mmCIF file of C-alpha atoms and ligand atoms in Angstrom:
data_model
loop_
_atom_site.group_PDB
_atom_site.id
_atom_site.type_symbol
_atom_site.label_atom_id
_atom_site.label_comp_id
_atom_site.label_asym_id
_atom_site.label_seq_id
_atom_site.Cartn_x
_atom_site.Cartn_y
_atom_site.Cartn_z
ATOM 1 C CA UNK A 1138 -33.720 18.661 -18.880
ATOM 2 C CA UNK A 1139 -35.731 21.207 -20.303
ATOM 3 C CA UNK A 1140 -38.155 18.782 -21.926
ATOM 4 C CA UNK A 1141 -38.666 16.804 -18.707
ATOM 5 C CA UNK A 1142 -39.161 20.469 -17.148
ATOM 6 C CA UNK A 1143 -42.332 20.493 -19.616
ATOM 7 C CA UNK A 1144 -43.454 17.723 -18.094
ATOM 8 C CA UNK A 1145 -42.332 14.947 -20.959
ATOM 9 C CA UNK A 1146 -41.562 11.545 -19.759
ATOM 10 C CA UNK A 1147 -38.949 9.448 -19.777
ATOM 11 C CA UNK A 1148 -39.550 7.425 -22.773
ATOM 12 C CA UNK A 1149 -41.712 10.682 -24.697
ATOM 13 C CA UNK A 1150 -38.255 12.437 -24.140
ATOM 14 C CA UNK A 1151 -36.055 9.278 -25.739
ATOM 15 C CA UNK A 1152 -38.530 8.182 -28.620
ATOM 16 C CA UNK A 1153 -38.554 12.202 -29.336
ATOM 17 C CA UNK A 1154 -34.604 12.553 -29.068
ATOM 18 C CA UNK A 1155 -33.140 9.344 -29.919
ATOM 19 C CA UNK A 1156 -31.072 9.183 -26.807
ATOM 20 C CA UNK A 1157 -31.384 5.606 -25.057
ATOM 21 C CA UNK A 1158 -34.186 5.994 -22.138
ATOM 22 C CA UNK A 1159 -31.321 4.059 -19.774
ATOM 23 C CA UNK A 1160 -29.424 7.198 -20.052
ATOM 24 C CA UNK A 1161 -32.315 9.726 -19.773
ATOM 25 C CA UNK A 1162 -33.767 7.940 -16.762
ATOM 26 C CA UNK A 1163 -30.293 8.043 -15.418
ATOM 27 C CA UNK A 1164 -30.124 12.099 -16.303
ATOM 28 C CA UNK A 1165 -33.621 12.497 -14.537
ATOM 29 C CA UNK A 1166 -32.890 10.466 -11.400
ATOM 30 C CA UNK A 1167 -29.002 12.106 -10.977
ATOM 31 C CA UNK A 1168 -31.043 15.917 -12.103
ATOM 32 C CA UNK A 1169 -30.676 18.360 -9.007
ATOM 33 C CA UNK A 1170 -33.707 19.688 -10.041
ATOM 34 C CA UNK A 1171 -36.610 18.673 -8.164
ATOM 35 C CA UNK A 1172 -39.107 18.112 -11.581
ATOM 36 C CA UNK A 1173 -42.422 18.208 -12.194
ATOM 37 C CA UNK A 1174 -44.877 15.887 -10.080
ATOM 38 C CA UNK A 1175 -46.592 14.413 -13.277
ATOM 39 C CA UNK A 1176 -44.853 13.823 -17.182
ATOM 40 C CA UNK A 1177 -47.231 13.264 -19.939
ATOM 41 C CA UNK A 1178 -45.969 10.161 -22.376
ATOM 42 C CA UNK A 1179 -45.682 9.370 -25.409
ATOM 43 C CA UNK A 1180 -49.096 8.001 -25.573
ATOM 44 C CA UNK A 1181 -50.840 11.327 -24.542
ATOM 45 C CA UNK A 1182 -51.202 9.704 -21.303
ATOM 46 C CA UNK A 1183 -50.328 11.361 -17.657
ATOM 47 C CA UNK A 1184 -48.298 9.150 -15.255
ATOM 48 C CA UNK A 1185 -46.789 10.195 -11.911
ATOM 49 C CA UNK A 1186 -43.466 11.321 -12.660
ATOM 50 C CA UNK A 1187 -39.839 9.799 -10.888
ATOM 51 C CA UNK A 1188 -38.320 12.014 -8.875
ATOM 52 C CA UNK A 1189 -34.601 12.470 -8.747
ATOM 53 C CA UNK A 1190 -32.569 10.859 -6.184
ATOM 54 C CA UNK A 1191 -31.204 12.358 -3.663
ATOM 55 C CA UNK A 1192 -27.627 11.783 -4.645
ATOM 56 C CA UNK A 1193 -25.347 9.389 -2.279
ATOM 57 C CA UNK A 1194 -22.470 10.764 -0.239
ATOM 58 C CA UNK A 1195 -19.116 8.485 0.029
ATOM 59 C CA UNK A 1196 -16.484 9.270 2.814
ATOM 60 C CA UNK A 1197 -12.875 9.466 1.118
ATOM 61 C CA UNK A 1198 -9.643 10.755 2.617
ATOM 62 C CA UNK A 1199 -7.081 10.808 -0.388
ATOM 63 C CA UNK A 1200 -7.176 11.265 -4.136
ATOM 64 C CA UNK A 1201 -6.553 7.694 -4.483
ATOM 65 C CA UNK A 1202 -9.658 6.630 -2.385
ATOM 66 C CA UNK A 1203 -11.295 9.399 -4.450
ATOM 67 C CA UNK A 1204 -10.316 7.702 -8.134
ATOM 68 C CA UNK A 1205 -11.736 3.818 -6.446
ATOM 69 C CA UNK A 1206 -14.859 5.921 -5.134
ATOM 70 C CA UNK A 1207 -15.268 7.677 -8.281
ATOM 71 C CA UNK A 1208 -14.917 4.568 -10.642
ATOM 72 C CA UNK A 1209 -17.042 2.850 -8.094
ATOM 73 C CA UNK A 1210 -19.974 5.256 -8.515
ATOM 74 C CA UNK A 1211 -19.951 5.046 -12.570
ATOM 75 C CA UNK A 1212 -19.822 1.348 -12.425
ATOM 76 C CA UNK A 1213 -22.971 1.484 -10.376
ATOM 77 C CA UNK A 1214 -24.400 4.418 -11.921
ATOM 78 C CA UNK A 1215 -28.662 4.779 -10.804
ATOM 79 C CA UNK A 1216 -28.289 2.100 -8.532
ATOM 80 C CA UNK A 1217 -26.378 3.860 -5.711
ATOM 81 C CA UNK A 1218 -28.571 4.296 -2.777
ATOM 82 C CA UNK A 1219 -28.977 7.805 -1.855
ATOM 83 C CA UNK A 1220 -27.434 7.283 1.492
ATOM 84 C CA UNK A 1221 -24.231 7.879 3.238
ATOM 85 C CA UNK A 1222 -21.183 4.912 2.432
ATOM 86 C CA UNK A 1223 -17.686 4.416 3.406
ATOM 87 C CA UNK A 1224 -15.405 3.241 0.440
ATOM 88 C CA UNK A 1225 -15.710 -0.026 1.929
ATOM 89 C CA UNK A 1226 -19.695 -0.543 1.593
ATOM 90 C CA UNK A 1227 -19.345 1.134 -1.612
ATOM 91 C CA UNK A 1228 -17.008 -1.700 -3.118
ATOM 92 C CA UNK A 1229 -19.014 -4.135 -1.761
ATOM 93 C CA UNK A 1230 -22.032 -3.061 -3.591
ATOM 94 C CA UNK A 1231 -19.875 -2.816 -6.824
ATOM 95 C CA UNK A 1232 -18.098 -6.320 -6.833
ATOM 96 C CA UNK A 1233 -22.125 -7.311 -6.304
ATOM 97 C CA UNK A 1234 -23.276 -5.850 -9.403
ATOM 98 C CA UNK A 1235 -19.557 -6.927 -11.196
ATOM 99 C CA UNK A 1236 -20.987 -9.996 -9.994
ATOM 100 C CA UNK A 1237 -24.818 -10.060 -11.091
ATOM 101 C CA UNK A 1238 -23.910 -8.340 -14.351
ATOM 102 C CA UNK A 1239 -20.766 -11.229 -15.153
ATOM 103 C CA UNK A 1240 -24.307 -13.720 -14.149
ATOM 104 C CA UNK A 1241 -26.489 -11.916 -16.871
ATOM 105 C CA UNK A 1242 -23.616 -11.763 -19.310
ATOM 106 C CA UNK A 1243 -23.096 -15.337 -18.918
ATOM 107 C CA UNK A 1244 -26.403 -16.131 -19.099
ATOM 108 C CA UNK A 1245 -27.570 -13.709 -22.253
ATOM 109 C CA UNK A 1246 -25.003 -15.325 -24.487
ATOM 110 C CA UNK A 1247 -26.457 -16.125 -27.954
ATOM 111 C CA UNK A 1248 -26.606 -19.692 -28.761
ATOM 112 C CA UNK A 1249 -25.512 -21.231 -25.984
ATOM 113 C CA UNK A 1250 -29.695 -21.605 -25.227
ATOM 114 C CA UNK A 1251 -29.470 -25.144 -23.393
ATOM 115 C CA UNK A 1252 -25.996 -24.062 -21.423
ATOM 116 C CA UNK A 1253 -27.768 -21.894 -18.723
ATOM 117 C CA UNK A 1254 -30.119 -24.438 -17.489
ATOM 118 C CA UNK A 1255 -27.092 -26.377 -16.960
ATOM 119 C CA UNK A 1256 -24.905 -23.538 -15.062
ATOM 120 C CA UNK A 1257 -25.800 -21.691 -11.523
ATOM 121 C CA UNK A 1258 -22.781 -19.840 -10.206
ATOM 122 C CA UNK A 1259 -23.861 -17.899 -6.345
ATOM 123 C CA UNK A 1260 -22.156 -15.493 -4.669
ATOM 124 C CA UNK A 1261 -22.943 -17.847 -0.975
ATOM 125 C CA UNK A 1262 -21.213 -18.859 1.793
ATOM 126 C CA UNK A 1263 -21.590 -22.937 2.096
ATOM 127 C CA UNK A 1264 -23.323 -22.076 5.473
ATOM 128 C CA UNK A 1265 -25.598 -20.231 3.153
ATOM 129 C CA UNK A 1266 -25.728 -22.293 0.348
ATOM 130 C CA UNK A 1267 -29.734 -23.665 -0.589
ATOM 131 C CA UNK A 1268 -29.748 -26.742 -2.155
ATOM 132 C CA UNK A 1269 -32.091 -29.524 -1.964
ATOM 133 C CA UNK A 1270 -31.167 -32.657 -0.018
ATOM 134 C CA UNK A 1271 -30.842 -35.770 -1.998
ATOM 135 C CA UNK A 1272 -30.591 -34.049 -4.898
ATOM 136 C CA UNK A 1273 -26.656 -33.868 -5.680
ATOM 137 C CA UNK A 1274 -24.412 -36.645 -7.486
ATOM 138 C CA UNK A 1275 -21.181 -35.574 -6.901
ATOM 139 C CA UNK A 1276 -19.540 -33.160 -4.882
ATOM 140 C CA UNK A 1277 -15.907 -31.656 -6.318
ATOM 141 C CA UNK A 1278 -14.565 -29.491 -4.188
ATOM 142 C CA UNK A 1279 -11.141 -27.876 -3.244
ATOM 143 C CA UNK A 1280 -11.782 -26.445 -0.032
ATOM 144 C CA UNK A 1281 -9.251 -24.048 1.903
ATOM 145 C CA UNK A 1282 -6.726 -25.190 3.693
ATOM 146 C CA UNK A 1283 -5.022 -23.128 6.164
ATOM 147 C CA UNK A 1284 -4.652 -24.685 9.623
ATOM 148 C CA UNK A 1285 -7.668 -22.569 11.364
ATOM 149 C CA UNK A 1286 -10.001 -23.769 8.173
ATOM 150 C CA UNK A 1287 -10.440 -26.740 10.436
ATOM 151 C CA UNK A 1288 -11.631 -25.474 13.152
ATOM 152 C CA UNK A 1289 -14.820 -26.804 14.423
ATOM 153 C CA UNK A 1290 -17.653 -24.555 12.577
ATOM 154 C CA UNK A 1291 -15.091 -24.398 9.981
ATOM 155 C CA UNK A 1292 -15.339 -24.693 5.942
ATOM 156 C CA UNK A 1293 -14.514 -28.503 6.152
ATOM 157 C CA UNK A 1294 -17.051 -28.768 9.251
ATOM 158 C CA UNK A 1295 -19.722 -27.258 7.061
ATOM 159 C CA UNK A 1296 -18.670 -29.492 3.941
ATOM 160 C CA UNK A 1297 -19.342 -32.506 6.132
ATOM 161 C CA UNK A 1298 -22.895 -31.390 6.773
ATOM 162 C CA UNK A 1299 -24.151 -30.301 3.449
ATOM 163 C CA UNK A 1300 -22.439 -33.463 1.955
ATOM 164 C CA UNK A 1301 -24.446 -35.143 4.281
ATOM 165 C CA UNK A 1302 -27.578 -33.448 3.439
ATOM 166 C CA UNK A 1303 -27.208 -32.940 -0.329
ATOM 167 C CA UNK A 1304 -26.388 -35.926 -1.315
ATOM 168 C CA UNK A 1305 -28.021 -38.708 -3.248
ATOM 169 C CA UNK A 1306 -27.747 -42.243 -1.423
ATOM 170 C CA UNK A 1307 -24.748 -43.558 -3.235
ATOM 171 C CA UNK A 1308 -23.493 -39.809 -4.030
ATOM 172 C CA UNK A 1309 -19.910 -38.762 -3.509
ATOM 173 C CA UNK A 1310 -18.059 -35.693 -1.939
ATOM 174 C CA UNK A 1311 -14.547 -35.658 -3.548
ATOM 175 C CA UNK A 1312 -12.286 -32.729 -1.712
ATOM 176 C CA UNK A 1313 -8.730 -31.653 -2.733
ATOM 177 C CA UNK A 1314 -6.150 -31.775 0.718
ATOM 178 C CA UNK A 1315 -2.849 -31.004 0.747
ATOM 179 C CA UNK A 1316 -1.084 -34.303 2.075
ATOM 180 C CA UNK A 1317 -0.125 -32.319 5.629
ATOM 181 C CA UNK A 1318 -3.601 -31.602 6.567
ATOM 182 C CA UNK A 1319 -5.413 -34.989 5.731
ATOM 183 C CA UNK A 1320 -5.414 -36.325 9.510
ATOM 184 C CA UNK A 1321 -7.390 -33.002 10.112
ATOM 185 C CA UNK A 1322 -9.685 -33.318 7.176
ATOM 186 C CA UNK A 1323 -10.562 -36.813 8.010
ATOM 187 C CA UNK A 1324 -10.599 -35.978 11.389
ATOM 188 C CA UNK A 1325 -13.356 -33.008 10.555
ATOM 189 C CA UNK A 1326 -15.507 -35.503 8.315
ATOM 190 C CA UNK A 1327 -15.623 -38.336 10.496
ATOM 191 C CA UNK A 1328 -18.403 -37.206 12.839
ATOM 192 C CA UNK A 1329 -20.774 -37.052 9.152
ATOM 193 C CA UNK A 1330 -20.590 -41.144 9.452
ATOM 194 C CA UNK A 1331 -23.343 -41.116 11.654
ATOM 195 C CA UNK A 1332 -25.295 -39.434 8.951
ATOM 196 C CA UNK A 1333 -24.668 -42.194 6.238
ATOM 197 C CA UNK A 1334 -21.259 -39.875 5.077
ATOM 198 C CA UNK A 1335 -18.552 -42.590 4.884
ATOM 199 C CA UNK A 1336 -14.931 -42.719 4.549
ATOM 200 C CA UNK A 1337 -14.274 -43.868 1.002
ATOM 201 C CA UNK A 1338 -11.117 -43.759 -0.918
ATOM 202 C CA UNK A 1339 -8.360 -41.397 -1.324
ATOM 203 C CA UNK A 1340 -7.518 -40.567 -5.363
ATOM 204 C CA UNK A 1341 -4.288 -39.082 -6.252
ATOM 205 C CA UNK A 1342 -4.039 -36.442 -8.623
ATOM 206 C CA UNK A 1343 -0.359 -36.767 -9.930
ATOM 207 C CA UNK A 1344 1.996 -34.171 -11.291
ATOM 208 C CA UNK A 1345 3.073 -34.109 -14.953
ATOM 209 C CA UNK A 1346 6.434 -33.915 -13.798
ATOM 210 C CA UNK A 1347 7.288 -36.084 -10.582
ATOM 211 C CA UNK A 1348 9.688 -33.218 -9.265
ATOM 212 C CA UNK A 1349 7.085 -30.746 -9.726
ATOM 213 C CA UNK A 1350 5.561 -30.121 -6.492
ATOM 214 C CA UNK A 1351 6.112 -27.262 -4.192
ATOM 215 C CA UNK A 1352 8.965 -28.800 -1.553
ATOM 216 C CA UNK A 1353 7.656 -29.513 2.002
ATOM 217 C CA UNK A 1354 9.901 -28.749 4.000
ATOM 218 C CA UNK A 1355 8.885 -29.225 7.274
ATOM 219 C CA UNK A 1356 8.651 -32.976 5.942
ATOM 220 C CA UNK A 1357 11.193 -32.694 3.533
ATOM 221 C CA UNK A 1358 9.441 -34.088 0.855
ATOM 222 C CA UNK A 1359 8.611 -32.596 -3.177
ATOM 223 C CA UNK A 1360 5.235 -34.398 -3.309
ATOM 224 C CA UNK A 1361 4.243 -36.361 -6.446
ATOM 225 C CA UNK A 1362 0.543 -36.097 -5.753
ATOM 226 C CA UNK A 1363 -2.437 -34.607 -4.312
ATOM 227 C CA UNK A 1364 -4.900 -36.134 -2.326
ATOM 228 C CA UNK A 1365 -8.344 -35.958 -3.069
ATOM 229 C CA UNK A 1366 -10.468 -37.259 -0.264
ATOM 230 C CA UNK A 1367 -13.924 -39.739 -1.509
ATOM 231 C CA UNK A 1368 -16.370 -39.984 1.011
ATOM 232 C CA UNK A 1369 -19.822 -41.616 0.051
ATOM 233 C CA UNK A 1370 -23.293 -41.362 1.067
ATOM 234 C CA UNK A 1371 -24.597 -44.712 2.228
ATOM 235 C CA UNK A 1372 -28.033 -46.736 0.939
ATOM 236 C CA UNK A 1373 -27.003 -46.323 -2.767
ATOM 237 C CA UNK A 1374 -26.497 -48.950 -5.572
ATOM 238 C CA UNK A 1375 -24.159 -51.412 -4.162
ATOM 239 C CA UNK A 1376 -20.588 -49.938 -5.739
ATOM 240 C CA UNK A 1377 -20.378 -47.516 -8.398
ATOM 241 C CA UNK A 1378 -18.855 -47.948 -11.669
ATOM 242 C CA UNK A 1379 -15.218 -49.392 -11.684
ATOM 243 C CA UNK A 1380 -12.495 -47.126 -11.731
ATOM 244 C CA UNK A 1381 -8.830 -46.436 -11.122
ATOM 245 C CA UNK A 1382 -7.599 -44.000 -8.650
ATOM 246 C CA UNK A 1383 -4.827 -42.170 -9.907
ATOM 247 C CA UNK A 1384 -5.795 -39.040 -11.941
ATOM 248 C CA UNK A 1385 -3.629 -37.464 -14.094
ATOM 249 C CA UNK A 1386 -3.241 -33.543 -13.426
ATOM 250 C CA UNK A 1387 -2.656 -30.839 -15.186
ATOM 251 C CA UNK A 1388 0.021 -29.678 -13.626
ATOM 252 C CA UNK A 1389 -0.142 -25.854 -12.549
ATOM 253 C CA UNK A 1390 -1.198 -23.170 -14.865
ATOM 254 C CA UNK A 1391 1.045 -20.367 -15.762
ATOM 255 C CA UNK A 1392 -0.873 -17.019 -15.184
ATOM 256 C CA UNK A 1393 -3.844 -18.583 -12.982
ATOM 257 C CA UNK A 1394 -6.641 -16.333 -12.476
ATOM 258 C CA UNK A 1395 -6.929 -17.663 -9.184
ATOM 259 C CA UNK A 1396 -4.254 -18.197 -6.737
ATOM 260 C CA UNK A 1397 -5.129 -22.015 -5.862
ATOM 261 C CA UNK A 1398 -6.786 -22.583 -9.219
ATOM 262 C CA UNK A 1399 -6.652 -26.619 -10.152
ATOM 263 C CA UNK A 1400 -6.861 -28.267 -13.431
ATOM 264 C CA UNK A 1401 -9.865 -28.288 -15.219
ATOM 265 C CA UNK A 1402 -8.683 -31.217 -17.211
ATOM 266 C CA UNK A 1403 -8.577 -33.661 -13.681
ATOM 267 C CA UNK A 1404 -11.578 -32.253 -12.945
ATOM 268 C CA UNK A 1405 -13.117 -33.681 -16.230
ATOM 269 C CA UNK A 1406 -11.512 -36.673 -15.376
ATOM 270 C CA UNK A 1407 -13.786 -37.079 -12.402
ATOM 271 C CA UNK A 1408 -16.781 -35.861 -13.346
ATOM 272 C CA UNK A 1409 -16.391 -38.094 -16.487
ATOM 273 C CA UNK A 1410 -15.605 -41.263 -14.229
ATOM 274 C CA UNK A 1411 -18.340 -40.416 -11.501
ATOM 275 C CA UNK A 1412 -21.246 -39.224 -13.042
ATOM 276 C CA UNK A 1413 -23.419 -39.542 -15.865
ATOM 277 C CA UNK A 1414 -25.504 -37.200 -18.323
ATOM 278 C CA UNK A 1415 -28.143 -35.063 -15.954
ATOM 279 C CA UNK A 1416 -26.543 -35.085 -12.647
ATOM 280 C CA UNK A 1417 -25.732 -32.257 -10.372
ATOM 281 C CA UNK A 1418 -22.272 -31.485 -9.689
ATOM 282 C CA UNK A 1419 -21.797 -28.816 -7.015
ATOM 283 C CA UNK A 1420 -18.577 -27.046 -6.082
ATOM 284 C CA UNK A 1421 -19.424 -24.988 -3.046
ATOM 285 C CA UNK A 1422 -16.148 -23.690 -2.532
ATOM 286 C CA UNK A 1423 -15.787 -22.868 -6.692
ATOM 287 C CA UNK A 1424 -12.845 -20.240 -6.966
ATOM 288 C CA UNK A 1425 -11.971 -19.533 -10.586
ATOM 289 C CA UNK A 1426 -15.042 -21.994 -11.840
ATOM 290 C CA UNK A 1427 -12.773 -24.862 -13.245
ATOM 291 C CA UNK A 1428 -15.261 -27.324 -11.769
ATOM 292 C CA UNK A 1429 -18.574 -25.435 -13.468
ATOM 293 C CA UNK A 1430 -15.942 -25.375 -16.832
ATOM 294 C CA UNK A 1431 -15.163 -29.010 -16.363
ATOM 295 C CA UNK A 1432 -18.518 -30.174 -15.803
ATOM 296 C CA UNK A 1433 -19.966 -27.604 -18.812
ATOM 297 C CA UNK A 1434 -17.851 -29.853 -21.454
ATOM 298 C CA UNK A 1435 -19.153 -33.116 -20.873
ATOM 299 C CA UNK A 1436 -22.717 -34.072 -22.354
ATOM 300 C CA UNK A 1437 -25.277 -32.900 -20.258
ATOM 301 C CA UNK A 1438 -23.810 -32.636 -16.861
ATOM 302 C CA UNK A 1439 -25.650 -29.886 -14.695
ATOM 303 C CA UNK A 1440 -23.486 -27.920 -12.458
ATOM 304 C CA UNK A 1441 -23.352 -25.204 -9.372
ATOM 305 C CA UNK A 1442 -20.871 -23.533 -7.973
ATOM 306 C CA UNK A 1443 -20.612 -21.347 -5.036
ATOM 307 C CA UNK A 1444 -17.994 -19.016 -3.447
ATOM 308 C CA UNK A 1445 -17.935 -16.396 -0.638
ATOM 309 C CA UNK A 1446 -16.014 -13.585 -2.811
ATOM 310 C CA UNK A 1447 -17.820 -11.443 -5.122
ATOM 311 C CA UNK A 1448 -14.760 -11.267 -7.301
ATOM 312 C CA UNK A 1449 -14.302 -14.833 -7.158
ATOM 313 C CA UNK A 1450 -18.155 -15.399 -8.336
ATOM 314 C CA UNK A 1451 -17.487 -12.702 -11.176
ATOM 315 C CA UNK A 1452 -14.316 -14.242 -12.335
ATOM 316 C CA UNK A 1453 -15.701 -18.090 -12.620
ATOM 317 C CA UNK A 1454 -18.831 -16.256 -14.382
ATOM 318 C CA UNK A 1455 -16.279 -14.451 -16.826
ATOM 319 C CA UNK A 1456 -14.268 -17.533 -17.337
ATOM 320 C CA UNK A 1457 -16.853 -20.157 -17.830
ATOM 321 C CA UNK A 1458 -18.843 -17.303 -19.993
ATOM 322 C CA UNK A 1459 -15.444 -17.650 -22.423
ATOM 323 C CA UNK A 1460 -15.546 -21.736 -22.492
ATOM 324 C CA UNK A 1461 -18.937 -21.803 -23.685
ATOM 325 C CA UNK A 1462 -17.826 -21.014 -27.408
ATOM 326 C CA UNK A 1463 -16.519 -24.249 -27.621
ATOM 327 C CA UNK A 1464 -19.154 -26.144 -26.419
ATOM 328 C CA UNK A 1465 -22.288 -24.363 -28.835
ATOM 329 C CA UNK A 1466 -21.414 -27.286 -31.179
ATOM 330 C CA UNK A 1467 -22.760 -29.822 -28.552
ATOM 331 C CA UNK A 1468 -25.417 -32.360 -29.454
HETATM 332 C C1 SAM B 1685 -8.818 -23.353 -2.754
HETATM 333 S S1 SAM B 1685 -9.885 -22.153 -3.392
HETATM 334 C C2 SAM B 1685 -10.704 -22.978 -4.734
HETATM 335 C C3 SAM B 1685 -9.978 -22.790 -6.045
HETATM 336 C C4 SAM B 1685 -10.665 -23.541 -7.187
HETATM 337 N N1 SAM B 1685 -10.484 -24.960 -7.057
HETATM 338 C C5 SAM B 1685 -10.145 -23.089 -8.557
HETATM 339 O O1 SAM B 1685 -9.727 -23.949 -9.374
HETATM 340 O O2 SAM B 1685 -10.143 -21.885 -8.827
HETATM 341 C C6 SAM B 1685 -11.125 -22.072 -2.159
HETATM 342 C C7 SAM B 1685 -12.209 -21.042 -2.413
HETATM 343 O O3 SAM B 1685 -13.147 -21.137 -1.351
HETATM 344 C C8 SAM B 1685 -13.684 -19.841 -1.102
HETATM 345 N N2 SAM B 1685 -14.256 -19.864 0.265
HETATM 346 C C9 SAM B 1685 -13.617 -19.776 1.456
HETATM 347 N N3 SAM B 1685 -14.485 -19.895 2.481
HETATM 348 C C10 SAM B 1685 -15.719 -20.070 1.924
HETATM 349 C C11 SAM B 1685 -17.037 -20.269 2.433
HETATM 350 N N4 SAM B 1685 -17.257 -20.289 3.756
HETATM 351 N N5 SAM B 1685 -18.066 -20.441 1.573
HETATM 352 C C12 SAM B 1685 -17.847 -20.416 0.217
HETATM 353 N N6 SAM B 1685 -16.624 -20.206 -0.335
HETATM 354 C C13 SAM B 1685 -15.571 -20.051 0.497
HETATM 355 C C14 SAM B 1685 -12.504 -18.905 -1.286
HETATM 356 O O4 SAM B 1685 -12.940 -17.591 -1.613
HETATM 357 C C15 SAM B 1685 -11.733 -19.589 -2.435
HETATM 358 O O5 SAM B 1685 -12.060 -19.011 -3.685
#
């Protein structure tokens, strides 16, 4: 500090030292010394200098909320605003920046040059979720499912609308249900009918193993199959390409990342079947990112992805950072 005492700046003091300037900016800003009001540079030129921050104050009340404060703080190192925080703001901002640095990551990779155009992962709610209507092909989605997710304002309530909205004439909305909750899903997605979201077909996406479902047993039933509910937005071509409806799954992964991660494999399956080279898959409701990796491995398929968790957002950034290797080869 003695040099910035003299009045050197930031960069005079890192070109001079060797030390990176990230880490002498961050020595000046966390200094509790006040500083001069003007640095000359390394140019000979005087510049207003940066004034050290007053530092930020975080509310803990054991060691172990100390440690997650502590680790909190390096993670987000200049960036903490000098203000007071509870843990809980605190973690916010630091799944945010896991999140926009997982982003940068993802996007910096060498040679994957043409991938990024092709790849937008948000950190959105779907209420908050800006696309631009008429602009999506397919929809693949695996919204959540507990009883009060239907509730009128709900996830699927807001899935009817943007499908609505989004949607190309003759685009599709496919949405994983589990078989209990499908009168409510339909139920939720009926009143989108009046704007040109129809009722289309139900797919199956069957188990490897016929006994390998999770047992119902209020029904007491070991499903086969998942439903995946098609609904279509009218005034496109007349029918889309012919397919069949079963899909075959992957079954489900040892070790998810996510606790109701799907198969990226069925979801290839779709996307393959559905769509064509330059359309816009979206998965507002993207979890672990298997749709964004699914969609990344076929020929140029563009693809977004949204979900409301930071960590979430980070960990389908993280994972569909790590399929990219595969796919540099691509034509
Ligand atoms: C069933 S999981 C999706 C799992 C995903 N198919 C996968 O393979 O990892 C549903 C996801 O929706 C997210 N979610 C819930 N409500 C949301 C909302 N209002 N907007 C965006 N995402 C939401 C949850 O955080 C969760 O990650």
């Amino acid at each position: 500090m003695r040099l910035r005492e003299a009045g050197w700046s930031v960069r005079r003091i890192a070109s001079a030292t060797g030390i990176p300037k990230s880490t002498v900016a961050r020595d000046v800003q966390g200094s509790p010394e006040r500083g001069p009001d003007a640095v000359v540079g390394d140019d000979g030129r005087t510049y207003k200098a940066r004034k050290p921050k007053r530092p930020a104050t975080v509310y803990v009340h054991s060691d172990h909320q100390h440690r997650t404060a502590q680790t909190a703080l390096e993670h987000l190192g200049p960036e903490v605003p000098a203000r007071t925080l509870d843990l809980r703001g605190l973690e916010r901002l630091r799944r945010a920046k896991a999140a926009e640095d997982s982003r940068k990551a993802l996007h910096d990779r060498p040679g994957t040059a043409d991938l990024p155009g092709r790849v937008d992962i948000r950190h959105s709610d779907i209420a908050d979720l800006d696309i631009p209507a008429g602009s999506v092909d397919l929809i693949l989605t695996d919204p959540p499912y507990l009883q009060s997710d239907f509730a009128t304002g709900g996830p699927w309530d807001l899935l009817g609308s943007r499908a609505a909205t989004w949607l190309k004439p003759g685009g599709l909305l496919l949405a994983y249900c589990a078989h209990i909750h499908l009168a409510r899903a339909i139920n939720r997605l009926a009143p989108f009918e009046a704007d040109g979201l129809g009722y289309w077909w139900t797919y199956a996406v069957t188990f490897p193993n016929a006994n390998s479902g999770t047992q119902v047993w209020s029904r007491a039933i070991t499903p086969s199959w998942r439903p995946v509910l098609a609904y279509r937005k009218a005034a496109g071509p007349s029918v889309p390409r012919y397919t069949s409806d079963p899909v075959a799954g992957d079954g489900k992964e040892k070790d998810s990342a996510h606790p109701w991660q799907q198969g990226t494999q069925e979801a290839a399956t779709f996307i393959q079947r559905l769509t064509t080279p330059g359309d816009l898959i979206v998965d507002p409701f993207v979890g672990s990112g298997t749709v964004a990796i699914a969609a990344l491995s076929l020929p140029g398929r563009r693809v977004i992805g949204a979900d409301i968790e930071a960590d979430y957002v980070a960990l389908a950034q993280r994972r569909t950072a790590a399929a990219y290797a595969p796919l540099t080869s691509e034509a």
